[in-house]
Structure formats: C-alpha cells, structure tokens
Short mmCIF file of C-alpha atoms in Angstrom, two decimals:
data_model
loop_
_atom_site.label_atom_id
_atom_site.label_comp_id
_atom_site.label_asym_id
_atom_site.label_seq_id
_atom_site.Cartn_x
_atom_site.Cartn_y
_atom_site.Cartn_z
CA UNK M 1 4.13 -33.71 -8.19
CA UNK M 2 2.61 -32.38 -5.03
CA UNK M 3 5.00 -30.86 -2.51
CA UNK M 4 5.12 -32.40 0.95
CA UNK M 5 5.10 -30.26 4.08
CA UNK M 6 7.03 -30.88 7.28
CA UNK M 7 4.20 -32.91 8.76
CA UNK M 8 4.21 -35.32 5.85
CA UNK M 9 0.98 -34.08 4.23
CA UNK M 10 0.49 -32.82 0.68
CA UNK M 11 0.74 -29.04 0.34
CA UNK M 12 -1.96 -27.31 -1.66
CA UNK M 13 -0.92 -25.42 -4.78
CA UNK M 14 -0.23 -21.75 -4.06
CA UNK M 15 0.36 -20.31 -7.55
CA UNK M 16 -2.91 -21.30 -9.23
CA UNK M 17 -4.16 -19.56 -12.40
CA UNK M 18 -6.53 -17.14 -10.67
CA UNK M 19 -3.92 -16.16 -8.08
CA UNK M 20 -1.39 -15.46 -10.84
CA UNK M 21 -3.93 -13.25 -12.63
CA UNK M 22 -4.80 -11.12 -9.61
CA UNK M 23 -1.09 -10.93 -8.73
CA UNK M 24 -0.28 -9.53 -12.18
CA UNK M 25 -3.29 -7.20 -12.15
CA UNK M 26 -2.22 -5.81 -8.77
CA UNK M 27 1.28 -5.26 -10.12
CA UNK M 28 -0.21 -3.19 -12.94
CA UNK M 29 -2.33 -1.11 -10.55
CA UNK M 30 0.72 -0.08 -8.58
CA UNK M 31 3.10 0.13 -11.54
CA UNK M 32 0.81 2.58 -13.33
CA UNK M 33 0.39 4.56 -10.11
CA UNK M 34 4.11 4.60 -9.28
CA UNK M 35 5.00 5.77 -12.79
CA UNK M 36 3.53 9.13 -11.81
CA UNK M 37 3.81 9.43 -8.03
CA UNK M 38 7.53 10.32 -7.65
CA UNK M 39 7.41 12.93 -10.43
CA UNK M 40 4.07 14.57 -9.67
CA UNK M 41 5.56 17.09 -7.19
CA UNK M 42 8.04 18.16 -9.88
CA UNK M 43 5.29 18.23 -12.52
CA UNK M 44 3.05 20.45 -10.40
CA UNK M 45 5.96 22.79 -9.76
CA UNK M 46 7.12 22.90 -13.39
CA UNK M 47 3.71 23.05 -15.08
CA UNK M 48 1.73 25.19 -12.63
CA UNK M 49 4.33 26.81 -10.34
CA UNK M 50 2.83 25.20 -7.23
CA UNK M 51 4.65 25.69 -3.92
CA UNK M 52 5.35 22.92 -1.38
CA UNK M 53 2.18 23.42 0.65
CA UNK M 54 -0.03 23.52 -2.46
CA UNK M 55 1.64 20.36 -3.77
CA UNK M 56 0.84 18.64 -0.49
CA UNK M 57 -2.82 19.70 -0.68
CA UNK M 58 -3.22 18.59 -4.31
CA UNK M 59 -1.49 15.24 -3.88
CA UNK M 60 -3.30 14.40 -0.66
CA UNK M 61 -6.67 14.63 -2.40
CA UNK M 62 -6.61 11.05 -3.67
CA UNK M 63 -5.99 9.70 -0.16
CA UNK M 64 -9.13 11.46 1.08
CA UNK M 65 -11.39 9.91 -1.53
CA UNK M 66 -9.70 6.52 -1.17
CA UNK M 67 -10.30 6.82 2.56
CA UNK M 68 -14.00 7.58 2.02
CA UNK M 69 -14.60 4.80 -0.53
CA UNK M 70 -12.67 1.94 1.04
CA UNK M 71 -15.06 1.13 3.90
CA UNK M 72 -17.89 0.96 1.34
CA UNK M 73 -15.65 -1.11 -0.93
CA UNK M 74 -15.23 -3.68 1.82
CA UNK M 75 -18.99 -3.81 2.26
CA UNK M 76 -19.57 -4.15 -1.51
CA UNK M 77 -17.11 -7.00 -2.03
CA UNK M 78 -18.56 -8.81 0.98
CA UNK M 79 -22.14 -8.37 -0.27
CA UNK M 80 -22.13 -8.40 -4.10
CA UNK M 81 -20.30 -10.48 -6.75
CA UNK M 82 -16.64 -9.67 -6.25
CA UNK M 83 -15.72 -9.99 -9.92
CA UNK M 84 -18.28 -7.32 -10.87
CA UNK M 85 -17.08 -4.93 -8.17
CA UNK M 86 -13.46 -5.53 -9.16
CA UNK M 87 -13.92 -4.94 -12.90
CA UNK M 88 -16.04 -1.82 -12.41
CA UNK M 89 -13.59 -0.19 -10.01
CA UNK M 90 -10.57 -1.20 -12.12
CA UNK M 91 -12.12 0.29 -15.28
CA UNK M 92 -12.73 3.62 -13.53
CA UNK M 93 -9.17 3.55 -12.13
CA UNK M 94 -7.72 3.19 -15.63
CA UNK M 95 -10.00 5.89 -17.05
CA UNK M 96 -8.76 8.49 -14.57
CA UNK M 97 -5.28 8.46 -16.14
CA UNK M 98 -6.85 10.03 -19.24
CA UNK M 99 -8.04 12.85 -16.98
CA UNK M 100 -4.47 13.88 -16.22
CA UNK M 101 -3.89 14.39 -19.94
CA UNK M 102 -7.00 16.56 -20.20
CA UNK M 103 -6.31 18.70 -17.11
CA UNK M 104 -5.05 22.07 -18.29
CA UNK M 105 -5.03 23.89 -14.96
CA UNK M 106 -3.98 23.23 -11.39
CA UNK M 107 -7.63 23.17 -10.29
CA UNK M 108 -8.63 20.57 -12.88
CA UNK M 109 -5.58 18.46 -12.05
CA UNK M 110 -6.50 18.58 -8.35
CA UNK M 111 -10.06 17.47 -9.18
CA UNK M 112 -8.85 14.52 -11.27
CA UNK M 113 -6.28 13.51 -8.68
CA UNK M 114 -8.90 13.63 -5.94
CA UNK M 115 -11.41 11.60 -7.97
CA UNK M 116 -8.72 9.05 -8.81
CA UNK M 117 -8.53 7.99 -5.19
CA UNK M 118 -12.00 6.43 -5.24
CA UNK M 119 -11.40 3.74 -7.92
CA UNK M 120 -7.85 3.23 -6.65
CA UNK M 121 -9.18 2.47 -3.19
CA UNK M 122 -11.97 0.24 -4.47
CA UNK M 123 -9.81 -1.70 -6.92
CA UNK M 124 -7.06 -2.44 -4.38
CA UNK M 125 -9.61 -3.67 -1.81
CA UNK M 126 -11.49 -5.85 -4.29
CA UNK M 127 -8.37 -7.25 -6.00
CA UNK M 128 -6.70 -8.20 -2.70
CA UNK M 129 -9.91 -9.76 -1.40
CA UNK M 130 -10.23 -11.87 -4.55
CA UNK M 131 -6.59 -12.91 -4.08
CA UNK M 132 -7.39 -14.16 -0.57
CA UNK M 133 -10.44 -16.01 -1.89
CA UNK M 134 -8.46 -17.95 -4.50
CA UNK M 135 -5.65 -18.92 -2.11
CA UNK M 136 -5.79 -22.36 -0.45
CA UNK M 137 -6.65 -21.87 3.22
CA UNK M 138 -3.58 -23.77 4.42
CA UNK M 139 -1.26 -21.32 2.61
CA UNK M 140 -3.22 -18.08 2.97
CA UNK M 141 -0.76 -16.25 5.25
CA UNK M 142 2.13 -17.21 2.99
CA UNK M 143 0.18 -16.16 -0.09
CA UNK M 144 -0.58 -12.76 1.41
CA UNK M 145 3.14 -12.16 1.77
CA UNK M 146 3.86 -13.14 -1.83
CA UNK M 147 0.90 -11.08 -3.08
CA UNK M 148 2.54 -7.99 -1.60
CA UNK M 149 5.58 -8.61 -3.79
CA UNK M 150 3.51 -7.35 -6.72
CA UNK M 151 3.28 -3.96 -5.00
CA UNK M 152 6.96 -4.01 -4.11
CA UNK M 153 8.25 -4.94 -7.55
CA UNK M 154 6.03 -2.27 -9.09
CA UNK M 155 7.40 0.24 -6.59
CA UNK M 156 10.95 -0.77 -7.52
CA UNK M 157 10.49 -0.64 -11.28
CA UNK M 158 7.93 2.16 -11.69
CA UNK M 159 9.94 5.19 -10.51
CA UNK M 160 13.06 3.99 -12.34
CA UNK M 161 11.17 3.51 -15.61
CA UNK M 162 9.49 6.90 -15.18
CA UNK M 163 12.79 8.71 -14.59
CA UNK M 164 14.47 7.02 -17.54
CA UNK M 165 11.58 7.86 -19.87
CA UNK M 166 11.33 11.42 -18.64
CA UNK M 167 15.08 11.86 -18.93
CA UNK M 168 14.94 10.68 -22.54
CA UNK M 169 11.93 12.67 -23.77
CA UNK M 170 11.33 15.35 -21.09
CA UNK M 171 7.59 14.82 -21.51
CA UNK M 172 5.13 14.15 -18.71
CA UNK M 173 2.41 13.31 -21.25
CA UNK M 174 4.30 10.19 -22.33
CA UNK M 175 4.19 8.95 -18.74
CA UNK M 176 0.46 9.65 -18.48
CA UNK M 177 -0.19 7.64 -21.67
CA UNK M 178 1.98 4.76 -20.48
CA UNK M 179 0.18 4.65 -17.12
CA UNK M 180 -3.17 4.53 -18.95
CA UNK M 181 -1.96 1.65 -21.15
CA UNK M 182 -0.61 -0.39 -18.23
CA UNK M 183 -3.79 0.06 -16.16
CA UNK M 184 -5.88 -1.00 -19.15
CA UNK M 185 -3.74 -4.14 -19.47
CA UNK M 186 -4.39 -5.03 -15.84
CA UNK M 187 -8.13 -4.61 -16.40
CA UNK M 188 -7.97 -7.03 -19.34
CA UNK M 189 -6.18 -9.62 -17.16
CA UNK M 190 -8.77 -9.39 -14.38
CA UNK M 191 -11.53 -9.72 -16.98
CA UNK M 192 -10.39 -13.32 -17.59
CA UNK M 193 -10.95 -14.36 -13.94
CA UNK M 194 -13.36 -17.23 -13.34
CA UNK M 195 -14.52 -17.22 -9.73
CA UNK M 196 -16.89 -19.53 -7.92
CA UNK M 197 -20.20 -17.89 -6.95
CA UNK M 198 -20.56 -17.08 -3.29
CA UNK M 199 -23.69 -16.33 -1.24
CA UNK M 200 -24.45 -12.74 -0.35
CA UNK M 201 -24.27 -11.66 3.30
CA UNK M 202 -27.85 -11.36 4.57
CA UNK M 203 -27.59 -11.78 8.35
CA UNK M 204 -26.45 -8.24 9.16
CA UNK M 205 -28.64 -5.32 10.25
CA UNK M 206 -29.27 -2.66 7.55
CA UNK M 207 -27.10 -0.06 9.30
CA UNK M 208 -24.14 -1.19 11.36
CA UNK M 209 -20.66 0.29 11.80
CA UNK M 210 -19.00 -3.12 11.64
CA UNK M 211 -20.35 -3.64 8.13
CA UNK M 212 -17.86 -1.02 6.96
CA UNK M 213 -15.04 -1.03 9.54
CA UNK M 214 -13.54 -3.92 11.51
CA UNK M 215 -14.06 -2.34 14.93
CA UNK M 216 -12.11 -5.11 16.63
CA UNK M 217 -9.03 -4.03 14.67
CA UNK M 218 -8.89 -0.51 16.16
CA UNK M 219 -5.53 -0.98 17.87
CA UNK M 220 -3.92 -2.39 14.72
CA UNK M 221 -5.39 0.56 12.82
CA UNK M 222 -3.83 3.15 15.09
CA UNK M 223 -0.43 1.51 14.66
CA UNK M 224 -0.84 1.42 10.89
CA UNK M 225 -1.82 5.10 10.78
CA UNK M 226 1.45 6.00 12.53
CA UNK M 227 3.58 3.91 10.16
CA UNK M 228 1.77 5.23 7.08
CA UNK M 229 2.11 8.84 8.22
CA UNK M 230 5.90 8.45 8.31
CA UNK M 231 5.90 6.83 4.88
CA UNK M 232 3.64 9.56 3.47
CA UNK M 233 6.12 12.26 4.48
CA UNK M 234 9.12 10.38 3.14
CA UNK M 235 7.75 9.10 -0.18
CA UNK M 236 6.11 12.38 -1.21
CA UNK M 237 8.96 14.81 -0.51
CA UNK M 238 11.94 12.57 -1.20
CA UNK M 239 12.55 13.87 -4.76
CA UNK M 240 12.40 17.58 -3.89
CA UNK M 241 14.43 17.05 -0.68
CA UNK M 242 17.14 15.18 -2.55
CA UNK M 243 17.32 17.86 -5.23
CA UNK M 244 17.21 20.95 -2.99
CA UNK M 245 19.10 19.77 0.12
CA UNK M 246 21.53 17.06 -1.05
CA UNK M 247 22.02 17.90 -4.72
CA UNK M 248 20.78 14.44 -5.72
CA UNK M 249 18.90 15.03 -8.98
CA UNK M 250 18.59 11.49 -10.34
CA UNK M 251 18.56 9.44 -7.16
CA UNK M 252 14.84 9.04 -6.57
CA UNK M 253 14.64 5.95 -8.75
CA UNK M 254 17.55 4.33 -6.89
CA UNK M 255 15.94 5.24 -3.55
CA UNK M 256 12.72 3.43 -4.46
CA UNK M 257 14.70 0.57 -5.98
CA UNK M 258 16.58 0.01 -2.70
CA UNK M 259 13.36 0.38 -0.73
CA UNK M 260 11.75 -2.30 -2.87
CA UNK M 261 14.76 -4.62 -2.70
CA UNK M 262 14.43 -4.52 1.08
CA UNK M 263 10.68 -5.15 0.82
CA UNK M 264 11.15 -8.09 -1.54
CA UNK M 265 13.90 -9.74 0.51
CA UNK M 266 12.01 -9.49 3.79
CA UNK M 267 8.72 -10.64 2.23
CA UNK M 268 10.40 -13.72 0.77
CA UNK M 269 11.90 -14.60 4.14
CA UNK M 270 8.90 -13.46 6.16
CA UNK M 271 6.38 -15.48 4.13
CA UNK M 272 8.00 -18.70 5.29
CA UNK M 273 7.79 -17.70 8.95
CA UNK M 274 4.17 -16.57 8.46
CA UNK M 275 3.42 -20.08 7.21
CA UNK M 276 4.74 -21.34 10.55
CA UNK M 277 2.39 -18.98 12.42
CA UNK M 278 4.97 -16.36 13.48
CA UNK M 279 2.61 -13.45 12.83
CA UNK M 280 3.27 -11.31 15.90
CA UNK M 281 7.02 -11.97 15.73
CA UNK M 282 7.16 -10.75 12.11
CA UNK M 283 5.19 -7.62 12.96
CA UNK M 284 7.34 -6.86 16.02
CA UNK M 285 10.61 -7.23 14.15
CA UNK M 286 9.36 -5.28 11.15
CA UNK M 287 8.21 -2.18 13.02
CA UNK M 288 11.47 -2.03 14.97
CA UNK M 289 13.59 -2.26 11.80
CA UNK M 290 11.49 0.42 10.05
CA UNK M 291 11.90 2.74 13.03
CA UNK M 292 15.67 2.43 12.69
CA UNK M 293 15.41 3.30 8.99
CA UNK M 294 13.46 6.50 9.64
CA UNK M 295 16.01 7.45 12.30
CA UNK M 296 18.84 7.03 9.79
CA UNK M 297 17.06 9.21 7.27
CA UNK M 298 16.33 11.97 9.78
CA UNK M 299 19.75 11.96 11.41
CA UNK M 300 22.13 11.54 8.44
CA UNK M 301 21.83 14.31 5.86
CA UNK M 302 23.96 12.68 3.18
CA UNK M 303 23.90 9.91 0.61
CA UNK M 304 24.48 7.19 3.24
CA UNK M 305 21.41 8.27 5.17
CA UNK M 306 19.39 8.81 2.01
CA UNK M 307 20.03 5.42 0.40
CA UNK M 308 20.76 3.37 3.52
CA UNK M 309 17.46 4.34 5.09
CA UNK M 310 15.62 3.19 1.95
CA UNK M 311 16.95 -0.35 2.29
CA UNK M 312 16.35 -0.55 6.05
CA UNK M 313 12.80 0.84 5.82
CA UNK M 314 12.08 -1.62 3.02
CA UNK M 315 13.30 -4.55 5.12
CA UNK M 316 11.11 -3.48 8.04
CA UNK M 317 7.97 -2.81 6.03
CA UNK M 318 8.34 -6.11 4.19
CA UNK M 319 8.11 -7.98 7.48
CA UNK M 320 5.49 -5.71 9.01
CA UNK M 321 2.82 -5.23 6.35
CA UNK M 322 1.83 -8.84 5.50
CA UNK M 323 1.91 -9.67 9.21
CA UNK M 324 -0.48 -6.82 9.96
CA UNK M 325 -2.75 -7.85 7.08
CA UNK M 326 -2.87 -11.40 8.47
CA UNK M 327 -3.64 -9.98 11.93
CA UNK M 328 -6.60 -8.03 10.52
CA UNK M 329 -7.90 -11.14 8.73
CA UNK M 330 -7.49 -13.27 11.85
CA UNK M 331 -9.64 -10.82 13.82
CA UNK M 332 -12.52 -11.15 11.32
CA UNK M 333 -14.83 -14.03 10.33
CA UNK M 334 -14.35 -15.40 6.81
CA UNK M 335 -17.42 -13.63 5.40
CA UNK M 336 -15.90 -10.26 6.36
CA UNK M 337 -12.56 -10.53 4.56
CA UNK M 338 -13.39 -7.49 2.45
CA UNK M 339 -14.12 -5.41 5.55
CA UNK M 340 -10.88 -6.54 7.18
CA UNK M 341 -8.89 -5.63 4.05
CA UNK M 342 -10.59 -2.27 3.67
CA UNK M 343 -9.97 -1.41 7.34
CA UNK M 344 -6.25 -2.06 6.90
CA UNK M 345 -6.12 0.09 3.76
CA UNK M 346 -8.28 2.85 5.27
CA UNK M 347 -5.79 3.05 8.13
CA UNK M 348 -2.94 3.30 5.65
CA UNK M 349 -4.76 6.02 3.68
CA UNK M 350 -5.43 8.09 6.79
CA UNK M 351 -1.77 7.91 7.74
CA UNK M 352 -0.44 8.74 4.27
CA UNK M 353 -2.87 11.63 3.89
CA UNK M 354 -1.92 13.06 7.27
CA UNK M 355 1.75 12.62 6.42
CA UNK M 356 1.43 14.44 3.09
CA UNK M 357 -0.51 17.34 4.59
CA UNK M 358 1.53 17.70 7.77
CA UNK M 359 4.83 17.06 6.00
CA UNK M 360 4.16 19.79 3.43
CA UNK M 361 3.18 22.31 6.09
CA UNK M 362 6.16 21.54 8.35
CA UNK M 363 8.58 21.56 5.42
CA UNK M 364 7.23 24.93 4.26
CA UNK M 365 7.63 26.60 7.67
CA UNK M 366 10.40 24.67 9.45
CA UNK M 367 12.25 22.84 6.69
CA UNK M 368 12.60 19.24 5.53
CA UNK M 369 14.76 18.15 8.47
CA UNK M 370 11.98 19.02 10.92
CA UNK M 371 9.46 17.18 8.75
CA UNK M 372 11.54 13.99 8.72
CA UNK M 373 12.22 14.13 12.45
CA UNK M 374 8.48 14.52 12.96
CA UNK M 375 7.93 11.43 10.80
CA UNK M 376 10.30 9.44 13.02
CA UNK M 377 8.52 10.55 16.20
CA UNK M 378 5.13 9.50 14.82
CA UNK M 379 6.62 6.14 13.82
CA UNK M 380 8.05 5.75 17.34
CA UNK M 381 4.57 6.32 18.80
CA UNK M 382 3.22 3.49 16.62
CA UNK M 383 6.02 1.14 17.67
CA UNK M 384 5.43 1.84 21.37
CA UNK M 385 1.69 1.25 20.95
CA UNK M 386 2.34 -2.09 19.27
CA UNK M 387 4.75 -3.35 21.92
CA UNK M 388 2.77 -2.08 24.91
CA UNK M 389 -0.76 -2.98 23.80
CA UNK M 390 -1.55 -4.15 20.26
CA UNK M 391 0.27 -7.48 20.22
CA UNK M 392 -1.39 -8.62 23.47
CA UNK M 393 -4.78 -7.37 22.27
CA UNK M 394 -4.44 -9.42 19.08
CA UNK M 395 -3.53 -12.61 20.94
CA UNK M 396 -6.58 -12.16 23.13
CA UNK M 397 -9.18 -11.51 20.41
CA UNK M 398 -7.89 -13.44 17.38
CA UNK M 399 -10.33 -15.94 15.86
CA UNK M 400 -7.73 -18.29 14.32
#
C-alpha cells in the first residue's frame, strides 16, 4: 500500500532498489575507511616511529588529494555517465587498500595514503550524487538525511570492529585485508545499479569556475570549513590523547560509538523536520549543539568530558550536516547536483586537512589541551558566521 502524507496525497517510495544499493555501497566506503582511520596514528608510531607532527603530515595527505579531485569529480558526474564515473572511482578506491599492505616504509605509506584521497573523494561525490538522482523529488531532503546514516553507522561500527580485531590478533595487516574485502564488496553492489540515461551538460563555456565549484555556496563553505577543522583535530588525535593524557587505552571505539549514536538519533529526528522544510532551523540547532560538545571536550579533562562530548557532538552534527547538504543543493540548479555535492565535500576536506595539520603542530608544541581549545574557537567562528550571515544569505539566494 502507498503511504499517505498529511495533505492526503500518496507519498512516493523512498527506499527503492537503487537507493538501497547506493546506501549499502556508501556504508562500505566509510566502513572500510573507518576500520583504519582510528588506528593509523598508532600504526605509524609503532611501525615507523613517527612523531605527532609527522603523523599529522602523513595522514593529512589524503585530504589534499581529495580536495583537488572533488571539484573535478562534480564536473565529471554532471557531464559524463554517472555510473561509469562511480564504478571507476570506486574500483581505484578499493585498490588503494592493497597499497597499504605493500608499503614497507614511511615514505611509501605516505604516498599511498595521499593517492588514496583521490578515489575516495571521487567515489563519495559520485555515489551521493547517484543517491540524490534515484530519490523521488518529493522526499529528497528526507532521503539525504537517511543516506547519511550509512556514514554514521559505519563510523559507529568500524572503529569498534577494528579495535576488537586488533586486540585479538595484534596485526594491522588483518585490518588492511578486511578493508580491501569490504571495499570490493561495495564495488560489486554498485556494479548492479541500473540508472536511466541522462543528457550531458552542453550549455556551459569550456572554462568556467562554476563548473567545478558552486560559487553561490561560498558562505556555507566557510562555515563547513570551520566545523570540519574542529572535527579533524578531534577525530585524528583522540586515540593518542586518550592513551597519553587520560589513561584510556581501549576507549576510542566507545567514543566513536557514542558519536555515531548521537548522529543516528538526530538524523532520524531531523529527517522528518527536513521533510517539512525546516532546513535552516535544523542547521541552526545542529551547529549550536556541536559547539557545546567541543566545549565539553576542551574544558573537562576526564571520562565525562571525553565520552559526553562524543554524544553531544554527534547529536549536533546529525542535525547540521544533512541540512547543510540540502542548502547546497537548493542553491544549485538540478543539472549541477554533482557540483553542489562536491563543493560541500571540498569544504569538509579543507577543514579536516587544516585541522589535522594545525592540530598536530599545536599538540607537538603546546599540548593537546591547547589543540582542543583551538578547535572549539574555530568552531565558534563558524557558528557566529552562520547566525550573523549565512542563514540570511541562503534564504535570499535559494532556488527552491
């Protein structure tokens, strides 16, 4: 039976076969990635004796290449067959996990990690754009919120699975092989997609900035860079901080689990309000809640601050991120969905990369507490920008 909406009309089906496939494939992208991310700082320290600043430089490499490739990814998925772009980028993403197994030195590992950012950036842009394509237009904002659950569930499960496996076998190679297998499974799922052909974009000049970046979304981008910078500091150095400062040796998995529980809860609630058009309200509430979470983490140097902040930040980001993605899409015409998506993700990459680099440098010279207070101040700047300018700018220039 068809479900009936509040206005008495039939609601289009949200969870169609293609949407389920891209949802699962996106889960596998982030699950394979999150299997390694929390333990890579420890791996680099154990295997190669890398210090904090070197770890920051090595791990930030993928964000730089993802940043470079994503604007071109948006152009490619808007211009060429999206299924072809998706499968090519996903295959390269999976292949890079084999490179970690082959890297026998810190330099080779840094090269592989840096190269990995390109297919990661391209596959996330193309997969999310395909997800938007296969959603019914009447439920697109709601579907965007649910699509993000695939990231959140992967973030919740991935670090926990990684820590359990590593605790049982004390082998990083097992995790690299598992990540390769999961990514390959996601590629196989996406290979079964059957998408309707779409006309190529031909009415643009050969060289134009707005073919690669949604210029109209500049204010949203600045906000997102601030929020991502804070998250980059926290997510990268959480394991070493917990171990060295708080004596928490096995709590990273629980931290990410609580973070993801908050994300999942707020996305489930927030998706319903997005369906009712409460885009700006969701974004405003989300950024304020996240700011409180970063304050808790910076101010309370104990288990309450460590775990409590994870849940609060998760709740805030779960409201904020799908609202911001909908804002980007509502500032762009339909034929530029890929560009809108890539602009959002480029902004996130810039912020995370800056957070990793700056966080490592500050932690090395001034300590972790200074790094986390710096993350809160950057987040505060993004919140002030949103309240004082961005939300009014969006209401003025939105297309739908």
